[in-house]
Short mmCIF file of C-alpha atoms in Angstrom, two decimals:
data_model
loop_
_atom_site.label_atom_id
_atom_site.label_comp_id
_atom_site.label_asym_id
_atom_site.label_seq_id
_atom_site.Cartn_x
_atom_site.Cartn_y
_atom_site.Cartn_z
CA MET A 1393 -192.26 35.29 101.45
CA THR A 1394 -193.17 35.97 97.83
CA THR A 1395 -192.08 34.42 94.57
CA THR A 1396 -191.58 35.77 91.09
CA ASP A 1397 -191.08 34.14 87.72
CA LEU A 1398 -191.92 30.63 88.93
CA SER A 1399 -191.48 29.23 85.44
CA HIS A 1400 -187.75 29.93 85.44
CA ASP A 1401 -185.36 27.41 87.00
CA ASP A 1402 -183.33 30.08 88.83
CA VAL A 1403 -186.24 31.41 90.84
CA ARG A 1404 -185.78 34.31 93.22
CA ILE A 1405 -187.55 34.05 96.53
CA ASP A 1406 -187.52 36.87 99.03
CA GLY A 1407 -184.28 36.39 100.95
CA ILE A 1408 -183.21 33.53 98.67
CA GLY A 1409 -181.02 34.24 95.68
CA PRO A 1410 -180.35 32.00 92.73
CA GLY A 1411 -177.42 29.65 93.23
CA LEU A 1412 -176.49 26.15 94.16
CA VAL A 1413 -178.33 26.17 97.50
CA PRO A 1414 -181.20 28.49 98.40
CA GLU A 1415 -180.43 30.03 101.79
CA SER A 1416 -182.32 31.84 104.48
CA PRO A 1417 -180.51 34.59 106.43
CA ALA A 1418 -179.87 32.08 109.23
CA ASP A 1419 -178.44 29.62 106.69
CA ARG A 1420 -176.08 32.27 105.33
CA ASP A 1421 -174.88 33.13 108.84
CA GLU A 1422 -174.29 29.44 109.55
CA ALA A 1423 -172.42 29.03 106.29
CA ARG A 1424 -170.08 31.92 107.18
CA GLU A 1425 -169.38 30.31 110.54
CA ARG A 1426 -168.88 26.81 109.13
CA THR A 1427 -165.32 25.54 109.42
CA PRO A 1428 -163.91 24.80 105.96
CA LEU A 1429 -162.75 21.25 105.36
CA TYR A 1430 -159.14 22.27 104.85
CA ARG A 1431 -158.99 23.85 108.31
CA SER A 1432 -159.68 20.44 109.80
CA LEU A 1433 -156.55 19.17 108.08
CA VAL A 1434 -154.13 21.84 109.25
CA ARG A 1435 -154.68 22.00 112.99
CA GLY A 1436 -154.66 19.68 115.99
CA THR A 1437 -155.00 15.97 115.36
CA GLY A 1438 -155.98 16.72 111.76
CA LEU A 1439 -152.54 18.18 111.11
CA LEU A 1440 -150.82 15.12 112.59
CA GLY A 1441 -153.00 12.85 110.46
CA THR A 1442 -152.29 14.88 107.34
CA VAL A 1443 -148.55 14.73 107.97
CA LEU A 1444 -148.65 10.94 108.46
CA VAL A 1445 -150.72 10.34 105.33
CA LEU A 1446 -148.65 12.69 103.16
CA ALA A 1447 -145.43 11.10 104.41
CA VAL A 1448 -146.63 7.62 103.46
CA VAL A 1449 -148.01 8.78 100.11
CA ALA A 1450 -144.78 10.62 99.28
CA ALA A 1451 -142.73 7.56 100.25
CA GLY A 1452 -144.81 5.37 97.96
CA LEU A 1453 -144.77 7.77 95.01
CA ILE A 1454 -141.12 8.85 94.96
CA GLY A 1455 -139.39 6.42 97.33
CA PRO A 1456 -138.86 3.61 94.77
CA LEU A 1457 -137.08 6.09 92.48
CA PHE A 1458 -134.26 6.46 95.00
CA THR A 1459 -133.72 2.85 96.05
CA SER A 1460 -130.72 0.89 94.83
CA PHE A 1461 -132.61 -2.38 94.41
CA GLY A 1462 -135.63 -3.68 92.54
CA ALA A 1463 -138.67 -5.04 94.30
CA GLU A 1464 -137.95 -8.54 92.94
CA GLN A 1465 -134.16 -8.29 92.84
CA GLN A 1466 -132.39 -11.09 94.72
CA ILE A 1467 -129.19 -9.82 96.31
CA ASP A 1468 -126.24 -12.19 96.69
CA GLY A 1469 -125.43 -12.98 100.32
CA ALA A 1470 -128.36 -10.96 101.70
CA TYR A 1471 -130.38 -13.70 103.40
CA LEU A 1472 -132.44 -12.25 106.27
CA LEU A 1473 -130.02 -9.43 106.99
CA PRO A 1474 -130.93 -7.14 109.90
CA PRO A 1475 -131.61 -3.44 109.30
CA GLY A 1476 -128.48 -1.51 108.33
CA VAL A 1477 -127.11 1.27 106.18
CA ASP A 1478 -127.63 -0.66 102.94
CA HIS A 1479 -130.97 -2.21 103.90
CA TRP A 1480 -132.96 0.01 106.28
CA PHE A 1481 -135.67 -2.62 106.84
CA GLY A 1482 -133.34 -5.60 106.35
CA THR A 1483 -133.81 -8.31 103.73
CA ASP A 1484 -136.28 -11.15 103.42
CA ASP A 1485 -135.99 -14.91 103.12
CA VAL A 1486 -135.27 -14.77 99.38
CA ASN A 1487 -132.59 -12.05 99.62
CA ARG A 1488 -134.79 -9.09 98.61
CA ASP A 1489 -134.61 -5.61 100.11
CA VAL A 1490 -137.64 -5.22 102.37
CA LEU A 1491 -137.65 -1.40 102.20
CA THR A 1492 -137.95 -1.46 98.42
CA ARG A 1493 -140.80 -3.96 98.59
CA VAL A 1494 -142.59 -1.86 101.21
CA LEU A 1495 -142.27 1.30 99.11
CA VAL A 1496 -143.62 -0.46 96.02
CA GLY A 1497 -146.30 -2.08 98.17
CA ILE A 1498 -147.46 1.38 99.25
CA ARG A 1499 -148.03 2.23 95.59
CA VAL A 1500 -150.07 -0.92 95.07
CA ASP A 1501 -152.19 -0.31 98.17
CA LEU A 1502 -152.76 3.36 97.38
CA LEU A 1503 -153.78 2.51 93.81
CA ILE A 1504 -156.31 -0.08 94.99
CA VAL A 1505 -157.79 2.14 97.70
CA ALA A 1506 -157.75 5.34 95.62
CA VAL A 1507 -159.80 3.63 92.91
CA ALA A 1508 -162.05 1.29 94.89
CA VAL A 1509 -163.22 3.65 97.65
CA PRO A 1510 -164.35 6.49 95.31
CA ILE A 1511 -166.17 3.97 93.11
CA GLY A 1512 -167.96 2.45 96.10
CA ALA A 1513 -168.71 5.92 97.49
CA ALA A 1514 -170.08 7.17 94.16
CA ILE A 1515 -172.32 4.13 93.66
CA GLY A 1516 -173.55 4.19 97.24
CA THR A 1517 -174.24 7.93 97.11
CA LEU A 1518 -176.14 7.65 93.83
CA VAL A 1519 -178.21 4.69 95.05
CA GLY A 1520 -178.96 6.46 98.32
CA LEU A 1521 -180.10 9.61 96.53
CA VAL A 1522 -182.24 7.88 93.94
CA ALA A 1523 -183.75 5.16 96.14
CA VAL A 1524 -185.08 7.49 98.82
CA SER A 1525 -186.78 9.57 96.10
CA VAL A 1526 -188.52 6.71 94.29
CA ARG A 1527 -191.49 4.97 95.91
CA GLY A 1528 -190.76 1.29 96.56
CA LEU A 1529 -187.11 1.47 95.55
CA ASP A 1530 -185.97 2.63 98.97
CA ALA A 1531 -187.11 -0.55 100.73
CA LEU A 1532 -185.39 -2.71 98.10
CA ALA A 1533 -182.14 -0.77 98.42
CA GLN A 1534 -182.20 -1.06 102.22
CA ARG A 1535 -182.64 -4.83 102.05
CA VAL A 1536 -179.68 -5.12 99.67
CA PHE A 1537 -177.63 -2.97 102.03
CA ASP A 1538 -178.67 -5.22 104.91
CA VAL A 1539 -177.42 -8.29 103.07
CA ILE A 1540 -174.02 -6.72 102.35
CA LEU A 1541 -173.64 -5.36 105.88
CA ALA A 1542 -174.59 -8.73 107.36
CA PHE A 1543 -171.17 -10.01 106.32
CA PRO A 1544 -168.02 -8.54 107.87
CA ALA A 1545 -165.67 -7.15 105.24
CA LEU A 1546 -163.19 -10.01 105.62
CA ILE A 1547 -165.88 -12.68 105.34
CA LEU A 1548 -167.27 -10.94 102.27
CA GLY A 1549 -163.73 -10.79 100.88
CA ILE A 1550 -163.13 -14.50 101.43
CA ALA A 1551 -166.44 -15.37 99.74
CA LEU A 1552 -165.78 -13.16 96.70
CA THR A 1553 -162.19 -14.39 96.44
CA ALA A 1554 -163.47 -17.96 96.28
CA ILE A 1555 -165.66 -16.92 93.33
CA LEU A 1556 -163.38 -14.47 91.49
CA GLY A 1557 -159.98 -15.73 92.57
CA PRO A 1558 -157.30 -13.70 94.36
CA GLY A 1559 -155.76 -10.65 92.75
CA THR A 1560 -155.56 -6.87 92.75
CA LEU A 1561 -158.86 -6.47 90.87
CA THR A 1562 -160.68 -8.75 93.30
CA VAL A 1563 -159.42 -6.78 96.30
CA GLY A 1564 -160.63 -3.55 94.66
CA ILE A 1565 -164.07 -5.05 94.00
CA ILE A 1566 -164.34 -6.24 97.60
CA ILE A 1567 -163.49 -2.80 98.98
CA ALA A 1568 -165.91 -1.05 96.62
CA ILE A 1569 -168.79 -3.39 97.48
CA ALA A 1570 -168.12 -3.00 101.21
CA GLU A 1571 -168.40 0.80 100.91
CA ILE A 1572 -171.62 0.95 98.86
CA PRO A 1573 -174.09 0.42 101.74
CA VAL A 1574 -172.09 2.66 104.07
CA PHE A 1575 -172.36 5.69 101.79
CA GLY A 1576 -175.85 4.73 100.63
CA ARG A 1577 -177.27 4.84 104.14
CA LEU A 1578 -175.32 7.96 105.04
CA VAL A 1579 -176.78 9.84 102.07
CA ARG A 1580 -180.25 8.46 102.71
CA THR A 1581 -180.11 9.82 106.26
CA ALA A 1582 -178.95 13.18 104.92
CA VAL A 1583 -181.82 13.32 102.42
CA LEU A 1584 -184.43 12.54 105.09
CA ARG A 1585 -182.99 15.24 107.34
CA ILE A 1586 -182.31 17.98 104.82
CA ARG A 1587 -185.52 17.69 102.82
CA GLU A 1588 -187.41 19.01 105.83
CA GLN A 1589 -185.35 22.20 105.91
CA PRO A 1590 -187.04 25.50 104.92
CA TYR A 1591 -184.72 26.18 101.98
CA VAL A 1592 -185.61 22.80 100.42
CA GLU A 1593 -189.30 23.49 100.90
CA ALA A 1594 -188.74 26.86 99.23
CA ALA A 1595 -187.08 25.14 96.30
CA LEU A 1596 -190.06 22.78 95.99
CA VAL A 1597 -192.48 25.71 96.04
CA SER A 1598 -190.44 27.42 93.34
CA GLY A 1599 -190.86 24.39 91.09
CA ALA A 1600 -187.35 22.91 91.33
CA SER A 1601 -187.17 19.32 90.06
CA THR A 1602 -186.25 16.39 92.29
CA PRO A 1603 -182.81 15.84 90.66
CA ARG A 1604 -182.01 19.54 91.10
CA ILE A 1605 -182.93 19.42 94.78
CA LEU A 1606 -180.92 16.24 95.37
CA PHE A 1607 -177.75 17.15 93.51
CA ARG A 1608 -177.67 20.90 94.08
CA HIS A 1609 -179.33 21.25 97.47
CA VAL A 1610 -178.85 18.02 99.43
CA LEU A 1611 -175.35 16.96 98.41
CA PRO A 1612 -173.66 20.33 99.11
CA ASN A 1613 -175.02 20.17 102.64
CA SER A 1614 -173.73 16.62 103.11
CA VAL A 1615 -170.14 17.18 102.02
CA GLU A 1616 -168.63 17.29 105.50
CA ALA A 1617 -170.38 14.11 106.65
CA LEU A 1618 -169.28 12.38 103.45
CA GLY A 1619 -165.74 13.67 103.98
CA VAL A 1620 -165.58 12.07 107.43
CA GLN A 1621 -166.82 8.75 106.08
CA PHE A 1622 -164.50 8.93 103.06
CA ALA A 1623 -161.43 9.23 105.31
CA LEU A 1624 -162.65 6.34 107.45
CA SER A 1625 -163.34 4.27 104.35
CA LEU A 1626 -159.83 4.85 103.03
CA SER A 1627 -158.38 3.53 106.29
CA LEU A 1628 -160.78 0.57 106.16
CA GLY A 1629 -159.69 -0.10 102.58
CA VAL A 1630 -156.04 -0.23 103.64
CA PHE A 1631 -156.99 -2.62 106.44
CA ILE A 1632 -159.01 -4.88 104.12
CA GLU A 1633 -156.18 -5.12 101.59
CA GLY A 1634 -153.64 -5.80 104.31
CA ALA A 1635 -155.81 -8.46 105.94
CA LEU A 1636 -156.64 -10.26 102.68
CA SER A 1637 -153.01 -10.24 101.53
CA TYR A 1638 -151.90 -11.38 104.98
CA LEU A 1639 -154.26 -14.34 104.65
CA GLY A 1640 -152.82 -15.08 101.21
CA ILE A 1641 -156.00 -14.28 99.25
CA GLY A 1642 -155.27 -10.67 98.30
CA VAL A 1643 -152.67 -9.27 95.91
CA VAL A 1644 -150.93 -12.21 94.24
CA PRO A 1645 -147.14 -12.50 94.65
CA PRO A 1646 -144.64 -11.58 93.35
CA THR A 1647 -146.46 -8.22 93.23
CA PRO A 1648 -145.61 -6.66 96.61
CA SER A 1649 -148.28 -5.25 98.90
CA LEU A 1650 -148.09 -4.11 102.50
CA GLY A 1651 -150.15 -7.04 103.72
CA GLY A 1652 -148.18 -9.47 101.58
CA VAL A 1653 -144.80 -8.26 102.84
CA LEU A 1654 -146.10 -8.41 106.41
CA ALA A 1655 -147.36 -11.96 105.89
CA ALA A 1656 -144.02 -13.06 104.41
CA GLY A 1657 -142.30 -12.26 107.70
CA ASN A 1658 -144.88 -14.10 109.80
CA GLY A 1659 -142.72 -17.21 110.06
CA TYR A 1660 -139.69 -15.28 111.28
CA LEU A 1661 -141.16 -13.22 114.12
CA GLU A 1662 -139.05 -14.93 116.77
CA THR A 1663 -135.74 -15.02 114.91
CA ASN A 1664 -135.99 -12.02 112.57
CA PRO A 1665 -138.76 -9.69 113.81
CA TRP A 1666 -137.50 -6.75 111.73
CA PHE A 1667 -138.79 -8.54 108.65
CA SER A 1668 -142.35 -7.52 109.63
CA ILE A 1669 -141.65 -4.28 111.48
CA GLY A 1670 -141.27 -2.15 108.32
CA PRO A 1671 -144.63 -2.91 106.68
CA LEU A 1672 -146.33 -2.88 110.09
CA ILE A 1673 -145.08 0.67 110.77
CA VAL A 1674 -146.28 1.90 107.38
CA ILE A 1675 -149.73 0.29 107.67
CA SER A 1676 -150.15 1.68 111.18
CA ALA A 1677 -149.08 5.18 110.14
CA LEU A 1678 -151.44 5.25 107.15
CA VAL A 1679 -154.47 3.91 109.04
CA LEU A 1680 -153.80 6.16 112.05
CA GLY A 1681 -153.34 9.23 109.85
CA LEU A 1682 -156.63 8.68 108.02
CA TYR A 1683 -158.43 8.05 111.32
CA LEU A 1684 -157.07 11.28 112.83
CA ILE A 1685 -158.20 13.23 109.76
CA ALA A 1686 -161.71 11.78 110.03
CA GLN A 1687 -161.80 12.51 113.75
CA SER A 1688 -160.70 16.11 113.22
CA ILE A 1689 -163.38 16.73 110.58
CA SER A 1690 -166.01 15.13 112.79
CA ASN A 1691 -165.00 17.21 115.82
CA ASP A 1692 -165.20 20.42 113.79
CA ARG A 1693 -168.70 19.48 112.61
CA ARG A 1694 -169.90 18.83 116.16
CA SER A 1695 -168.46 22.13 117.38
CA LEU A 1696 -170.52 24.20 114.94
#
């Protein structure tokens, strides 16, 4: 293997062209055979998961536009009505339409999860990349991760809620913090594995800088693993929000959330079980859909 023009960033090495990731012939063959991420979403269990998630997301985004009631509207004579034509999920103990509150609650949950999980993933990924490349920083980062992971997500949530107070922002912070060590350790493992590959060694020989190797060589080869974890983290985020709101320390009423609506029906399970069935179905569908997507991506990776 020979090199030319080592002073230039886009170095050509025999069999390795300039680009995002230097590749050997075997690497190029593997890349051609690699199953694209989207194919994991449109077949088998991945397709079922995608359908479930899209159905819930669509219901949350456009569903409230077609309801006849407001999320906080109290309807005369509608105390704990069973499901019917006018109220598909029935009404609650203060005469509000449960379906409308569930649809608006989906929006709230999706907003929290869609913001908190990417933030936690981005911070964890960045810390994992930088720490493993800086002498002494890796050990410090791992100890911080150990401290965070020592507390289950709900215990961590209760502790932070006691400090920050309940609310939508607090729930988002809890979810983001819970995801930082997960992505940090995942990326650290990827760095330790990938940096031993021949194409990374070739990049080092060619004079590529550490940031270039990390962000243009390591990350592209970790996308599928990160995709699996991202789907799992979204489902975990939905669970954390639901659990905190169910315990009364999550999203503050009267703002509806799936966990909050579910908790409101807790006292009527024997007499009016339909009060809780609606939000329970939606939470289950969303968590199951995200899990099936993660499983499909993971199965495709193992089959390569």
